[in-house]
Tab-separated table of C-alpha atoms in Angstrom:
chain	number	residue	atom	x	y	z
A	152	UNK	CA	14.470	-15.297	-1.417
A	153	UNK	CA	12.783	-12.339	0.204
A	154	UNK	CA	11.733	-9.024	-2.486
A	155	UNK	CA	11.462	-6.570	0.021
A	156	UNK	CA	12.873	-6.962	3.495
A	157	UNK	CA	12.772	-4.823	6.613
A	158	UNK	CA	14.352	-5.695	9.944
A	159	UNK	CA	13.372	-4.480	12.647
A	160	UNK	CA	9.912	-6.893	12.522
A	161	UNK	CA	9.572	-5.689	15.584
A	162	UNK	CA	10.923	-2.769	17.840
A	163	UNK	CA	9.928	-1.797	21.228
A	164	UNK	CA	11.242	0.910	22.506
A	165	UNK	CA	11.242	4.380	25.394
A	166	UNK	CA	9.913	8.098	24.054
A	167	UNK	CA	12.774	9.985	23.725
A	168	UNK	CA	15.066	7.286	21.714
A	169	UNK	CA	16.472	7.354	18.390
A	170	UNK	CA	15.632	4.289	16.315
A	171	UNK	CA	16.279	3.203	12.344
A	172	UNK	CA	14.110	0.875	10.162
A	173	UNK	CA	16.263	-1.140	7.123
A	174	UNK	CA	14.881	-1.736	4.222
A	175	UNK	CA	16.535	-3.969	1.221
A	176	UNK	CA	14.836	-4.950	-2.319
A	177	UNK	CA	16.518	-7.792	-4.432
A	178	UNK	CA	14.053	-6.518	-7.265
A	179	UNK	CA	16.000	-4.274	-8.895
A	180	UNK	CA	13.454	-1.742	-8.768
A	181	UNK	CA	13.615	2.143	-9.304
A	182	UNK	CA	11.562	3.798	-6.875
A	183	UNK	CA	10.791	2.678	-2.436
A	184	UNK	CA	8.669	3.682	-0.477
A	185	UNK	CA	8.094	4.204	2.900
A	186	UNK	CA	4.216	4.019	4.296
A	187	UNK	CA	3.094	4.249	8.049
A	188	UNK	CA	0.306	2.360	8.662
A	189	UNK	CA	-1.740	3.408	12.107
A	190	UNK	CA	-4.243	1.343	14.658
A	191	UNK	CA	-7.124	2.019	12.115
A	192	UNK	CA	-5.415	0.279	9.299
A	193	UNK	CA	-4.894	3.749	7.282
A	194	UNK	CA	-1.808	3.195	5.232
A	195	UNK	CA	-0.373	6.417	4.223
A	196	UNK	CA	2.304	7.230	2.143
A	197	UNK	CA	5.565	9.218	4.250
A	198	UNK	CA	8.235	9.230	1.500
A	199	UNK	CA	9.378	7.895	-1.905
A	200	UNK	CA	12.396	7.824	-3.559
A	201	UNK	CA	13.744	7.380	-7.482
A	202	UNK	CA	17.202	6.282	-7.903
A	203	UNK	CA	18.063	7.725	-4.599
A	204	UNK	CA	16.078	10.919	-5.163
A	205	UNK	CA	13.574	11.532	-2.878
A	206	UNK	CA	10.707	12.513	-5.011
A	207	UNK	CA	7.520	12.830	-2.526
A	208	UNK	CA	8.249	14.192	0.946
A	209	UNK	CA	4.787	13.911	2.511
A	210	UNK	CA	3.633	16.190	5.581
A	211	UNK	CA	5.907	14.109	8.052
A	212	UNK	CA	7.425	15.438	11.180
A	213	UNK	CA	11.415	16.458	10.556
A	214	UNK	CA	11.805	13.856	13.181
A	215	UNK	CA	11.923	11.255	10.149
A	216	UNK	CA	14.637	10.753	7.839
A	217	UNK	CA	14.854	8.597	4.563
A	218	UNK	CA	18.019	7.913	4.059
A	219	UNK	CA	18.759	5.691	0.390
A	220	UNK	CA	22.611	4.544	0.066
A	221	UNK	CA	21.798	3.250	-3.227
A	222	UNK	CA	18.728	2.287	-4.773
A	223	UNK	CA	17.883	-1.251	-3.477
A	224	UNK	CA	18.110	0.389	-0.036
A	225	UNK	CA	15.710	2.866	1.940
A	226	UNK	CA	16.497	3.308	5.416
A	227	UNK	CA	13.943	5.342	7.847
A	228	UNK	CA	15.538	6.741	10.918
A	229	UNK	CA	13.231	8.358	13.825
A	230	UNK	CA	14.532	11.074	16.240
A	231	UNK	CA	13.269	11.669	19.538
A	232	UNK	CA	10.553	9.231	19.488
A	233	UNK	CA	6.751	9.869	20.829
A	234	UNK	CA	3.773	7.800	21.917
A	235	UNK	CA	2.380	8.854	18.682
A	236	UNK	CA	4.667	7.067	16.690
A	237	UNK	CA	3.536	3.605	17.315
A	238	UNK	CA	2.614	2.279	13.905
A	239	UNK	CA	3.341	-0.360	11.688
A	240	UNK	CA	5.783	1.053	9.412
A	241	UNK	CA	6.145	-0.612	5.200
A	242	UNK	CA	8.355	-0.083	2.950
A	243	UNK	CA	7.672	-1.173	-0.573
A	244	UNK	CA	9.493	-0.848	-4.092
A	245	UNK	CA	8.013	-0.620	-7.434
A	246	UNK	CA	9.441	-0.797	-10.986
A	247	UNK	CA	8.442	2.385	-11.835
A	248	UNK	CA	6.352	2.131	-15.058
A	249	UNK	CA	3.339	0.162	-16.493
A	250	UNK	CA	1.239	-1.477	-14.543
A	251	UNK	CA	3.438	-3.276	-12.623
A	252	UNK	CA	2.551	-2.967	-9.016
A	253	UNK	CA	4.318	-2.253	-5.634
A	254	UNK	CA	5.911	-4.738	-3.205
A	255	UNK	CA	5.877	-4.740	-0.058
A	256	UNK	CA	8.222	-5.718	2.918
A	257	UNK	CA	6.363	-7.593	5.809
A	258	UNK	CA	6.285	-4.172	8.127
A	259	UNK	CA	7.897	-4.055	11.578
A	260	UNK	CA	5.572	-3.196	14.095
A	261	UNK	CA	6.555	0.368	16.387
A	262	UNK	CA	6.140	-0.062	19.580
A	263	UNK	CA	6.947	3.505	21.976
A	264	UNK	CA	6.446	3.086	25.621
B	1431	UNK	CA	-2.156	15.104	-4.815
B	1432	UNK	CA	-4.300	11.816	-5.774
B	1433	UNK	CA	-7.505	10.564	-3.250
B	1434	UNK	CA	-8.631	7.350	-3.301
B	1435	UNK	CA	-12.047	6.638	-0.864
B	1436	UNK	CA	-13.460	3.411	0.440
B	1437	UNK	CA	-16.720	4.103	1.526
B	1438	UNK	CA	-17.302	1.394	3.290
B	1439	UNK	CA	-15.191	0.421	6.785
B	1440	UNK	CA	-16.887	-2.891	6.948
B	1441	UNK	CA	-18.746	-5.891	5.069
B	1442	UNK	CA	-19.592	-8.994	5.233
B	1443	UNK	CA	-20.903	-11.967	3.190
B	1444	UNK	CA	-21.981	-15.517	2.930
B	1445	UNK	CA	-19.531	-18.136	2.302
B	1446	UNK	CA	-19.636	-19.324	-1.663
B	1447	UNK	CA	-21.880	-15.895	-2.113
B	1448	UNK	CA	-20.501	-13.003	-4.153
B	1449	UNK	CA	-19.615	-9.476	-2.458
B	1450	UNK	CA	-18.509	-5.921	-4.303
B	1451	UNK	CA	-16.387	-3.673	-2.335
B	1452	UNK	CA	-16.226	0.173	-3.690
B	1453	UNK	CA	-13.882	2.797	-4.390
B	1454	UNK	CA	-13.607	6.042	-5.723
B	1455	UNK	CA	-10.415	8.010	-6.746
B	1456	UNK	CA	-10.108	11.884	-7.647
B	1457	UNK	CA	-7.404	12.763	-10.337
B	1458	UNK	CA	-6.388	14.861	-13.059
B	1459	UNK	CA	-4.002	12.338	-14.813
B	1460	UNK	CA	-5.538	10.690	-17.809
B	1461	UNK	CA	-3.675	7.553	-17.214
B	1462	UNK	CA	-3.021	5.942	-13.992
B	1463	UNK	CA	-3.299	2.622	-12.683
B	1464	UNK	CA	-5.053	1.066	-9.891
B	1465	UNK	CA	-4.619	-2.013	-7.482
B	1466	UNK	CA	-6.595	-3.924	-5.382
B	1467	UNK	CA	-4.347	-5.357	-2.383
B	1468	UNK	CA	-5.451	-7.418	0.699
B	1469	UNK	CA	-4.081	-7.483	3.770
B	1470	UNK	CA	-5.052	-10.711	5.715
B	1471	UNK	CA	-4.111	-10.584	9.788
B	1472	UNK	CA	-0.421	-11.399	9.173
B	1473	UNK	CA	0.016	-7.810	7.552
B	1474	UNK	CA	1.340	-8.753	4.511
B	1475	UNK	CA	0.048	-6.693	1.757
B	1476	UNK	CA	-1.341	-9.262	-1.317
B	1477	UNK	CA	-1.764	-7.959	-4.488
B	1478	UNK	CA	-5.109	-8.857	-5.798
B	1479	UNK	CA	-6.132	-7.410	-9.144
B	1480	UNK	CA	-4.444	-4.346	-11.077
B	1481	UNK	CA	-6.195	-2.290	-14.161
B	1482	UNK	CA	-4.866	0.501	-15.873
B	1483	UNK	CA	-6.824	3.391	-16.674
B	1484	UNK	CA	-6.159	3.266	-20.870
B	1485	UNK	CA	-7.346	-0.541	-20.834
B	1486	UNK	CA	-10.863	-0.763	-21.385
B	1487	UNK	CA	-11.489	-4.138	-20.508
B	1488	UNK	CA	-12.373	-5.100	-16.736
B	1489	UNK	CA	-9.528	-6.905	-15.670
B	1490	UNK	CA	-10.267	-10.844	-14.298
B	1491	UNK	CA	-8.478	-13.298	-11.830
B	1492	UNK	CA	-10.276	-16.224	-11.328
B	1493	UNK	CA	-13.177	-15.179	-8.500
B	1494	UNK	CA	-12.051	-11.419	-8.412
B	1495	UNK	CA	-12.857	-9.003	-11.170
B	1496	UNK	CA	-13.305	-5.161	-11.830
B	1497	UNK	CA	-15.681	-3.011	-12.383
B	1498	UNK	CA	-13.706	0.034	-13.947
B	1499	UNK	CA	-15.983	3.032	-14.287
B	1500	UNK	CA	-13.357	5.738	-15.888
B	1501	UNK	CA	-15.533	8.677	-16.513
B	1502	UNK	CA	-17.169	7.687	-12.565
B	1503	UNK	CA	-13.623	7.322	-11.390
B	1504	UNK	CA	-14.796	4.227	-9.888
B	1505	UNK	CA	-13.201	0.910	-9.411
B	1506	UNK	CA	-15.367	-1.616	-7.849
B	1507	UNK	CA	-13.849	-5.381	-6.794
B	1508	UNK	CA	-16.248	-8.132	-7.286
B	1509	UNK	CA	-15.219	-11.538	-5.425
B	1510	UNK	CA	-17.358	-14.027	-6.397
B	1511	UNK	CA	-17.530	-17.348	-4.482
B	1512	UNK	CA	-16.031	-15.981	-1.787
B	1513	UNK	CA	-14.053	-18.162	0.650
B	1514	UNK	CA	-13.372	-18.051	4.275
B	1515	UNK	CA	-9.896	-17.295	3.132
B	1516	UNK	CA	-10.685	-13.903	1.534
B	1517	UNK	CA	-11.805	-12.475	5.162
B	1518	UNK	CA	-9.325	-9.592	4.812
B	1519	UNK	CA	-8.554	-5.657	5.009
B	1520	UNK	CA	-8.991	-4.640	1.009
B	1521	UNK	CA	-7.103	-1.738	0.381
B	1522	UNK	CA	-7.912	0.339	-3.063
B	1523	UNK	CA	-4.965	1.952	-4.716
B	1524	UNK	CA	-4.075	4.904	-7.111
B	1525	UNK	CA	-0.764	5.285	-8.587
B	1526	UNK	CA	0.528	7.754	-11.123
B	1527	UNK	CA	2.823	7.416	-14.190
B	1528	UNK	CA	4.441	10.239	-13.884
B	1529	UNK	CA	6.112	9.996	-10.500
B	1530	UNK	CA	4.720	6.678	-9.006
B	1531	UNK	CA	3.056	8.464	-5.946
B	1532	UNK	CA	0.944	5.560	-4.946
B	1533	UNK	CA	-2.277	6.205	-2.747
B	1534	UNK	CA	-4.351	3.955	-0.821
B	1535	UNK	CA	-7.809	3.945	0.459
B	1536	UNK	CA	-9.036	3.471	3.616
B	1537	UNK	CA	-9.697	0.050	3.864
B	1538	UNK	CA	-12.735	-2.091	3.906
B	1539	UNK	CA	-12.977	-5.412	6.558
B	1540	UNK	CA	-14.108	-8.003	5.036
B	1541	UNK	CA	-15.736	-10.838	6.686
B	1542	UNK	CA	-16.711	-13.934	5.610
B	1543	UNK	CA	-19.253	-15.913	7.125
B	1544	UNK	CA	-19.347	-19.847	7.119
């Protein structure tokens, strides 16, 4: 049984289009997070949420939107997509406390054309 | 917020010889943990070793240990007997307590040579 999945794995798709990521966790964890990682490996962090509070809101483009319906679910929806955005995108959950560690889904790969 | 550097994009080592990948981290937090995760070319991230900042002890699992400088802010992973199956991206990571913002370094390639 799968922790953290995301579907897409992979998405291919024009500039211009609208596209969302899902993002489930059977862990029963507090916080997910969603982390872009780029063609030189750099993971960095977009957005977390708590409970379905978003709680960091890094320097993303309004383009992206988190969107948690409850908190084993993070969704990541994409307006208007550029070149730029081609990326491996990860979501992860954690429980929240000690040194329990973060989780992460198996990525789905971005693909704009 | 939290940095955590990898200083070095790339290593390499002998098979069955031991390597030490670095890291740094710049904080304010007096507790904090840290991870070691490795990404092998199917993407998916692999925890490898976790320590948290109040622990003195190194922490140990099987060929990978810690080096856990606290006053440094350094956090060094030590793989010894390494394996053609530890060739890798090693990713260092920061995460604080207080609202589980969780940073990662750069990277470092590892390859292993046979």
């Amino acid at each position: 049984d799968t922790a953290v999945s995301q579907t897409p794995k992979y998405l291919v798709t024009q500039m211009g289009n609208d596209k969302s990521i899902k993002c489930e966790q059977n862990l029963g964890h507090d916080t997910m997070y969603w982390y872009k990682q780029d063609s030189k490996k750099f993971l960095k962090i977009m957005f977390s949420y708590n409970n379905k509070e978003l709680i960091i809101n890094e320097t993303v483009p309004n383009r992206f939107s988190p969107k948690s319906p409850d908190k084993a679910h993070l969704n990541l929806h994409i307006n208007s997509l550029e070149l730029g955005d081609s990326a491996v995108y990860f979501c992860a959950s954690s429980q929240g406390y000690g040194d329990t560690e973060a989780f992460f889904g198996q990525g789905t790969r971005l693909t704009v054309v | 917020a939290q940095t955590v550097t990898q200083s070095q994009p790339e290593m390499s080592v002998q098979e069955a010889e031991t390597v030490t990948l670095s890291c740094t981290y710049d904080t304010s937090e007096s507790d904090y943990y840290l991870f070691w995760y490795k990404q092998p070319p199917s993407r998916q991230m692999i925890l490898v070793i976790r320590q948290e900042a109040y622990k003195q002890q190194n922490a140990t699992e099987n060929r990978f240990s810690v080096n856990f400088q606290k006053a440094a802010k350094s956090f060094s992973l030590k793989i010894s007997d390494s394996q053609l199956g530890d060739a890798a991206m090693y990713f260092c990571a920061y995460r604080s307590p207080f609202n589980n913002d969780m940073r990662f370094g750069a990277g470092t390639r590892l390859t292993v040579k046979p």
